[in-house]
């Protein structure tokens, strides 16, 4: 179990109609401050990751999240959205969040939100980031016609900064600080147990479509290993463009290390994103069995020493927020201590 407290109940209240909320958007209160506009609902103006001032309900009740980090963030804050997008490479919500999100409708795929379904959910707040809608001004403009839309961060960005904006947007700043503090305490406790691995290297691999991809240092998993003081092999001791880095089968040595965390996101690949499949540990074990049939794979150091650790790909090879980060720390603790 994760050390973070997971959300357990659905948000129940229904807010005033979108037209009423929009009418209140003339507020010019300072970012993070609550103000009222006549008899209408209280609103706040916050500044999102793009520097845009967005006027939102003081206490949003019907929240739609359109990325894994924003979905993860609201779950960590005990807020259940009224809709979200499917997890990367999956047809449902991310596997690691599924138990917290029973009954929450999926309103499209990553980078492909269903605008009609989003509007039908009658949100009073939409949260999005660069891991789903990236540099698409038209998409953001369309969403802002539906409800106040806050851009919380970018692909490869710092998860703490993203989560801080999520917490501000949903009016849970204090709770957000507590979540980060809990993660830091968990990291410190686990890191103190990892002294035996001071001179070891750790690879993170997503096996997809019959080939590997590297999870580099700027991604959440890379940030978690850095927090824990675990070194990466030379091929992964770097940052990339904010997503996984494909590796050809002729260059399998690039995925090697003393230890390897090995996951998958079902059967999807760059050329077949809708192939389906699962991302849990059982799926990783199945993908690992297939990888072992590739010439040269069995000669990798981690494979030869039986140091390949199958993991949930939705946690280890996609993206997310504090729940995902804490789950990684838990996985490391269970695997290495």
CSV table of C-alpha atoms in Angstrom, one decimal:
chain,number,residue,atom,x,y,z
A,1,UNK,CA,0.0,0.0,0.0
A,2,UNK,CA,1.1,3.6,-0.7
A,3,UNK,CA,2.0,5.7,2.3
A,4,UNK,CA,-0.3,8.4,0.9
A,5,UNK,CA,-4.0,8.4,1.9
A,6,UNK,CA,-6.0,7.6,-1.2
A,7,UNK,CA,-9.3,9.2,-2.1
A,8,UNK,CA,-12.2,7.0,-1.2
A,9,UNK,CA,-15.4,8.9,-1.8
A,10,UNK,CA,-17.0,10.6,-4.8
A,11,UNK,CA,-17.6,14.3,-4.9
A,12,UNK,CA,-21.4,14.6,-4.7
A,13,UNK,CA,-22.4,18.3,-4.9
A,14,UNK,CA,-23.6,19.8,-8.1
A,15,UNK,CA,-22.5,23.4,-8.8
A,16,UNK,CA,-24.4,26.3,-10.5
A,17,UNK,CA,-24.7,26.3,-14.3
A,18,UNK,CA,-21.7,27.1,-16.5
A,19,UNK,CA,-23.3,30.4,-17.6
A,20,UNK,CA,-23.5,31.6,-14.0
A,21,UNK,CA,-19.9,30.7,-13.3
A,22,UNK,CA,-18.7,32.4,-16.5
A,23,UNK,CA,-20.5,35.5,-15.5
A,24,UNK,CA,-18.4,35.6,-12.4
A,25,UNK,CA,-15.2,35.5,-14.3
A,26,UNK,CA,-14.8,39.3,-14.2
A,27,UNK,CA,-13.1,39.1,-10.8
A,28,UNK,CA,-9.8,40.8,-10.6
A,29,UNK,CA,-8.8,39.5,-7.2
A,30,UNK,CA,-5.1,38.6,-6.6
A,31,UNK,CA,-4.0,35.0,-7.5
A,32,UNK,CA,-5.2,32.6,-4.8
A,33,UNK,CA,-7.5,35.1,-3.1
A,34,UNK,CA,-11.2,34.6,-2.8
A,35,UNK,CA,-13.6,37.3,-4.0
A,36,UNK,CA,-17.3,37.6,-4.7
A,37,UNK,CA,-19.0,39.3,-7.6
A,38,UNK,CA,-22.4,40.4,-6.3
A,39,UNK,CA,-24.8,37.7,-5.4
A,40,UNK,CA,-23.0,35.1,-7.5
A,41,UNK,CA,-20.7,32.3,-6.2
A,42,UNK,CA,-17.3,33.1,-4.7
A,43,UNK,CA,-14.4,32.9,-7.2
A,44,UNK,CA,-10.6,33.0,-7.1
A,45,UNK,CA,-8.1,34.0,-9.7
A,46,UNK,CA,-5.0,31.8,-10.0
A,47,UNK,CA,-2.0,31.9,-12.3
A,48,UNK,CA,-1.4,28.7,-14.2
A,49,UNK,CA,1.9,27.2,-15.5
A,50,UNK,CA,1.6,29.3,-18.7
A,51,UNK,CA,1.3,32.5,-16.7
A,52,UNK,CA,-2.4,32.8,-17.6
A,53,UNK,CA,-4.7,34.2,-15.0
A,54,UNK,CA,-7.7,31.9,-14.7
A,55,UNK,CA,-10.8,32.7,-12.6
A,56,UNK,CA,-12.1,29.6,-10.9
A,57,UNK,CA,-14.8,28.7,-8.4
A,58,UNK,CA,-13.6,29.2,-4.9
A,59,UNK,CA,-14.5,25.6,-4.1
A,60,UNK,CA,-14.8,23.7,-7.4
A,61,UNK,CA,-17.0,20.6,-7.1
A,62,UNK,CA,-17.1,19.1,-10.6
A,63,UNK,CA,-13.6,18.7,-11.8
A,64,UNK,CA,-12.4,17.1,-15.0
A,65,UNK,CA,-8.8,16.0,-15.3
A,66,UNK,CA,-7.3,15.4,-18.8
A,67,UNK,CA,-3.9,14.0,-17.9
A,68,UNK,CA,-2.4,11.4,-15.6
A,69,UNK,CA,-0.5,14.0,-13.4
A,70,UNK,CA,-3.6,16.1,-12.8
A,71,UNK,CA,-5.7,13.0,-12.2
A,72,UNK,CA,-3.1,11.6,-9.7
A,73,UNK,CA,-3.0,15.0,-8.1
A,74,UNK,CA,-6.7,15.3,-7.3
A,75,UNK,CA,-6.7,11.7,-6.0
A,76,UNK,CA,-3.9,12.5,-3.6
A,77,UNK,CA,-6.0,15.4,-2.4
A,78,UNK,CA,-9.1,13.2,-1.7
A,79,UNK,CA,-11.0,14.7,-4.6
A,80,UNK,CA,-12.8,12.4,-7.1
A,81,UNK,CA,-13.2,14.0,-10.6
A,82,UNK,CA,-16.4,13.8,-12.6
A,83,UNK,CA,-14.4,12.6,-15.6
A,84,UNK,CA,-10.9,12.0,-16.8
A,85,UNK,CA,-9.0,10.5,-19.8
A,86,UNK,CA,-7.7,7.0,-20.1
A,87,UNK,CA,-4.2,6.1,-18.9
A,88,UNK,CA,-1.4,6.1,-21.4
A,89,UNK,CA,-1.5,2.9,-23.5
A,90,UNK,CA,-4.7,1.9,-21.7
A,91,UNK,CA,-8.4,2.0,-22.4
A,92,UNK,CA,-9.3,2.7,-18.7
A,93,UNK,CA,-8.0,5.0,-16.0
A,94,UNK,CA,-4.3,4.2,-15.0
A,95,UNK,CA,-4.1,0.8,-13.4
A,96,UNK,CA,-2.5,2.1,-10.2
A,97,UNK,CA,-5.4,4.5,-9.6
A,98,UNK,CA,-8.2,2.2,-10.6
A,99,UNK,CA,-9.3,1.3,-7.1
A,100,UNK,CA,-9.8,5.0,-6.2
A,101,UNK,CA,-11.8,5.8,-9.4
A,102,UNK,CA,-14.5,3.2,-9.7
A,103,UNK,CA,-17.4,4.6,-11.7
A,104,UNK,CA,-15.5,7.7,-12.9
A,105,UNK,CA,-16.2,8.0,-16.7
A,106,UNK,CA,-13.4,8.1,-19.2
A,107,UNK,CA,-13.9,11.2,-21.5
A,108,UNK,CA,-11.4,10.4,-24.2
A,109,UNK,CA,-7.8,9.3,-24.6
A,110,UNK,CA,-4.5,11.0,-23.8
A,111,UNK,CA,-4.1,13.9,-26.4
A,112,UNK,CA,-7.6,13.1,-27.7
A,113,UNK,CA,-10.2,14.4,-25.3
A,114,UNK,CA,-13.9,14.0,-26.2
A,115,UNK,CA,-15.1,17.6,-26.0
A,116,UNK,CA,-18.7,16.7,-26.2
A,117,UNK,CA,-18.4,14.3,-23.3
A,118,UNK,CA,-16.5,16.8,-21.3
A,119,UNK,CA,-19.2,19.4,-21.8
A,120,UNK,CA,-21.9,16.9,-20.9
A,121,UNK,CA,-20.1,16.3,-17.5
A,122,UNK,CA,-20.8,20.0,-16.7
A,123,UNK,CA,-17.4,20.7,-15.1
A,124,UNK,CA,-16.7,23.8,-13.1
A,125,UNK,CA,-12.9,23.2,-13.5
A,126,UNK,CA,-10.8,21.5,-16.1
A,127,UNK,CA,-7.2,20.5,-15.3
A,128,UNK,CA,-4.7,19.7,-18.1
A,129,UNK,CA,-1.0,19.7,-18.8
A,130,UNK,CA,1.6,19.1,-21.4
A,131,UNK,CA,1.6,15.4,-21.0
A,132,UNK,CA,-1.8,15.3,-22.7
A,133,UNK,CA,-2.5,18.5,-24.6
A,134,UNK,CA,0.9,20.0,-25.6
A,135,UNK,CA,1.3,23.4,-27.3
A,136,UNK,CA,-2.2,23.2,-28.7
A,137,UNK,CA,-3.7,26.6,-28.2
A,138,UNK,CA,-6.9,25.6,-30.1
A,139,UNK,CA,-7.6,22.7,-27.8
A,140,UNK,CA,-7.1,24.9,-24.7
A,141,UNK,CA,-9.4,27.6,-26.2
A,142,UNK,CA,-12.0,24.9,-26.9
A,143,UNK,CA,-11.8,23.7,-23.3
A,144,UNK,CA,-12.1,27.2,-21.9
A,145,UNK,CA,-15.4,27.6,-23.7
A,146,UNK,CA,-16.6,24.7,-21.6
A,147,UNK,CA,-15.2,25.6,-18.2
A,148,UNK,CA,-12.3,27.4,-16.5
A,149,UNK,CA,-9.2,25.5,-17.7
A,150,UNK,CA,-5.9,25.5,-15.8
A,151,UNK,CA,-2.7,24.3,-17.4
A,152,UNK,CA,-0.7,22.8,-14.5
A,153,UNK,CA,2.7,21.9,-16.1
A,154,UNK,CA,4.6,20.4,-19.0
A,155,UNK,CA,5.9,17.0,-20.1
A,156,UNK,CA,9.2,16.3,-18.3
A,157,UNK,CA,8.4,19.1,-15.8
A,158,UNK,CA,8.8,18.9,-12.0
A,159,UNK,CA,6.0,16.9,-10.5
A,160,UNK,CA,6.0,19.1,-7.4
A,161,UNK,CA,5.4,22.3,-9.4
A,162,UNK,CA,2.6,20.6,-11.3
A,163,UNK,CA,0.9,19.2,-8.2
A,164,UNK,CA,1.2,22.6,-6.4
A,165,UNK,CA,-0.8,24.2,-9.1
A,166,UNK,CA,-3.4,21.4,-9.0
A,167,UNK,CA,-3.7,21.9,-5.2
A,168,UNK,CA,-4.2,25.7,-5.7
A,169,UNK,CA,-6.8,25.2,-8.5
A,170,UNK,CA,-8.9,22.8,-6.3
A,171,UNK,CA,-8.5,25.0,-3.2
A,172,UNK,CA,-6.5,22.5,-1.3
A,173,UNK,CA,-3.2,24.3,-0.8
A,174,UNK,CA,-2.6,23.2,2.8
A,175,UNK,CA,-3.5,19.6,2.0
A,176,UNK,CA,-1.1,19.7,-1.0
A,177,UNK,CA,1.8,20.7,1.3
A,178,UNK,CA,1.0,17.8,3.6
A,179,UNK,CA,1.1,15.4,0.7
A,180,UNK,CA,4.5,16.6,-0.4
A,181,UNK,CA,5.8,16.4,3.2
A,182,UNK,CA,4.5,12.8,3.5
A,183,UNK,CA,6.4,11.9,0.3
A,184,UNK,CA,9.6,13.5,1.5
A,185,UNK,CA,9.4,11.6,4.9
A,186,UNK,CA,8.8,8.3,3.1
A,187,UNK,CA,11.8,8.9,0.8
A,188,UNK,CA,14.0,9.7,3.8
A,189,UNK,CA,13.0,6.5,5.6
A,190,UNK,CA,13.5,4.3,2.6
A,191,UNK,CA,16.8,6.0,1.5
A,192,UNK,CA,18.3,5.2,4.9
A,193,UNK,CA,17.8,1.5,4.1
A,194,UNK,CA,19.6,1.6,0.7
A,195,UNK,CA,23.2,1.9,1.7
A,196,UNK,CA,24.1,-1.5,0.2
A,197,UNK,CA,23.2,-0.2,-3.2
A,198,UNK,CA,25.5,2.9,-3.2
A,199,UNK,CA,27.7,1.6,-6.0
A,200,UNK,CA,25.0,0.0,-8.1
A,201,UNK,CA,23.2,1.3,-11.1
A,202,UNK,CA,19.5,1.1,-11.9
A,203,UNK,CA,17.8,1.0,-15.3
A,204,UNK,CA,14.1,1.8,-16.0
A,205,UNK,CA,12.8,0.1,-19.1
A,206,UNK,CA,9.4,0.1,-20.9
A,207,UNK,CA,9.1,-2.9,-23.2
A,208,UNK,CA,6.6,-1.9,-25.9
A,209,UNK,CA,5.8,-3.3,-29.3
A,210,UNK,CA,8.6,-5.8,-29.1
A,211,UNK,CA,11.3,-3.2,-28.3
A,212,UNK,CA,12.6,-1.2,-25.3
A,213,UNK,CA,12.5,2.4,-24.4
A,214,UNK,CA,14.4,4.2,-21.6
A,215,UNK,CA,12.8,6.2,-18.8
A,216,UNK,CA,15.2,9.1,-18.3
A,217,UNK,CA,16.0,11.4,-15.4
A,218,UNK,CA,13.5,14.1,-16.0
A,219,UNK,CA,10.5,11.8,-15.9
A,220,UNK,CA,8.8,11.1,-12.5
A,221,UNK,CA,10.5,7.7,-12.1
A,222,UNK,CA,13.9,9.2,-12.8
A,223,UNK,CA,13.1,11.9,-10.2
A,224,UNK,CA,12.1,9.3,-7.7
A,225,UNK,CA,15.4,7.3,-8.1
A,226,UNK,CA,17.3,10.6,-7.8
A,227,UNK,CA,15.5,11.4,-4.6
A,228,UNK,CA,16.4,7.9,-3.3
A,229,UNK,CA,20.1,8.3,-4.2
A,230,UNK,CA,20.0,5.5,-6.7
A,231,UNK,CA,22.4,5.9,-9.6
A,232,UNK,CA,21.5,5.4,-13.2
A,233,UNK,CA,23.7,3.8,-15.9
A,234,UNK,CA,25.6,6.1,-18.2
A,235,UNK,CA,23.1,5.6,-21.0
A,236,UNK,CA,20.3,6.9,-18.7
A,237,UNK,CA,22.2,9.4,-16.6
A,238,UNK,CA,20.7,12.3,-18.6
A,239,UNK,CA,17.5,14.2,-19.3
A,240,UNK,CA,15.5,13.9,-22.6
A,241,UNK,CA,12.6,15.5,-24.3
A,242,UNK,CA,10.1,14.7,-21.6
A,243,UNK,CA,9.1,11.2,-22.8
A,244,UNK,CA,10.6,7.7,-23.1
A,245,UNK,CA,13.6,7.3,-25.4
A,246,UNK,CA,13.3,4.4,-27.8
A,247,UNK,CA,16.2,1.9,-28.2
A,248,UNK,CA,16.8,-0.3,-31.2
A,249,UNK,CA,17.3,-4.1,-30.6
A,250,UNK,CA,20.8,-3.7,-32.0
A,251,UNK,CA,21.6,-1.4,-29.0
A,252,UNK,CA,20.3,-3.5,-26.1
A,253,UNK,CA,23.3,-2.6,-24.0
A,254,UNK,CA,21.8,0.8,-23.5
A,255,UNK,CA,19.1,-0.6,-21.3
A,256,UNK,CA,21.6,-2.6,-19.1
A,257,UNK,CA,22.5,-1.9,-15.5
A,258,UNK,CA,23.1,-3.8,-12.2
A,259,UNK,CA,19.4,-3.7,-11.6
A,260,UNK,CA,16.5,-3.2,-14.0
A,261,UNK,CA,12.9,-2.1,-13.3
A,262,UNK,CA,10.9,-3.5,-16.2
A,263,UNK,CA,7.4,-2.6,-17.2
A,264,UNK,CA,5.0,-2.4,-20.1
A,265,UNK,CA,1.8,-0.5,-21.1
A,266,UNK,CA,-0.1,-3.3,-22.7
A,267,UNK,CA,0.3,-4.1,-26.3
A,268,UNK,CA,0.4,-0.5,-27.6
A,269,UNK,CA,3.3,0.9,-29.6
A,270,UNK,CA,4.1,4.1,-31.5
A,271,UNK,CA,2.4,2.7,-34.6
A,272,UNK,CA,-0.5,1.0,-32.8
A,273,UNK,CA,-1.6,3.1,-29.8
A,274,UNK,CA,-5.0,1.3,-29.5
A,275,UNK,CA,-3.7,-2.2,-29.3
A,276,UNK,CA,-4.9,-2.6,-25.7
A,277,UNK,CA,-3.7,-5.0,-23.0
A,278,UNK,CA,-2.8,-4.4,-19.4
A,279,UNK,CA,0.1,-2.7,-17.6
A,280,UNK,CA,0.2,-4.5,-14.2
A,281,UNK,CA,3.1,-6.7,-12.9
A,282,UNK,CA,1.7,-9.8,-14.6
A,283,UNK,CA,1.8,-7.9,-17.9
A,284,UNK,CA,5.4,-7.0,-17.2
A,285,UNK,CA,6.3,-10.6,-16.5
A,286,UNK,CA,4.7,-11.6,-19.8
A,287,UNK,CA,6.6,-8.9,-21.7
A,288,UNK,CA,9.8,-10.0,-19.9
A,289,UNK,CA,9.4,-13.5,-21.1
A,290,UNK,CA,9.0,-12.2,-24.7
A,291,UNK,CA,12.1,-10.0,-24.3
A,292,UNK,CA,14.2,-13.0,-23.2
A,293,UNK,CA,13.7,-14.5,-26.7
A,294,UNK,CA,15.5,-11.5,-28.3
A,295,UNK,CA,19.1,-12.3,-29.2
A,296,UNK,CA,21.5,-10.7,-26.7
A,297,UNK,CA,18.9,-9.9,-24.0
A,298,UNK,CA,20.0,-12.8,-21.8
A,299,UNK,CA,23.6,-11.5,-21.9
A,300,UNK,CA,22.6,-8.2,-20.1
A,301,UNK,CA,24.1,-7.9,-16.6
A,302,UNK,CA,20.8,-7.4,-14.9
A,303,UNK,CA,19.4,-10.5,-16.7
A,304,UNK,CA,22.4,-12.7,-16.0
A,305,UNK,CA,22.3,-11.9,-12.3
A,306,UNK,CA,18.5,-12.2,-12.0
A,307,UNK,CA,18.1,-8.6,-11.1
A,308,UNK,CA,15.3,-7.7,-13.4
A,309,UNK,CA,12.3,-6.5,-11.4
A,310,UNK,CA,8.9,-6.6,-13.1
A,311,UNK,CA,6.8,-3.6,-12.2
A,312,UNK,CA,3.4,-2.0,-12.9
A,313,UNK,CA,4.0,0.0,-16.1
A,314,UNK,CA,1.3,2.5,-15.3
A,315,UNK,CA,3.5,3.5,-12.3
A,316,UNK,CA,7.0,3.0,-13.7
A,317,UNK,CA,6.8,3.8,-17.4
A,318,UNK,CA,4.1,6.5,-17.8
A,319,UNK,CA,3.6,9.7,-15.8
A,320,UNK,CA,1.7,10.9,-12.8
A,321,UNK,CA,1.9,12.8,-9.5
A,322,UNK,CA,2.5,12.3,-5.8
A,323,UNK,CA,0.5,9.0,-5.6
A,324,UNK,CA,2.7,7.5,-8.4
A,325,UNK,CA,5.9,8.9,-6.8
A,326,UNK,CA,5.0,7.4,-3.5
A,327,UNK,CA,4.1,4.0,-5.1
A,328,UNK,CA,7.6,4.0,-6.8
A,329,UNK,CA,9.3,4.5,-3.4
A,330,UNK,CA,7.2,1.7,-1.9
A,331,UNK,CA,8.1,-0.6,-4.8
A,332,UNK,CA,11.8,0.2,-4.4
A,333,UNK,CA,11.5,-0.5,-0.7
A,334,UNK,CA,9.8,-3.9,-1.2
A,335,UNK,CA,12.2,-4.9,-4.0
A,336,UNK,CA,15.5,-3.9,-2.4
A,337,UNK,CA,15.0,-4.1,1.3
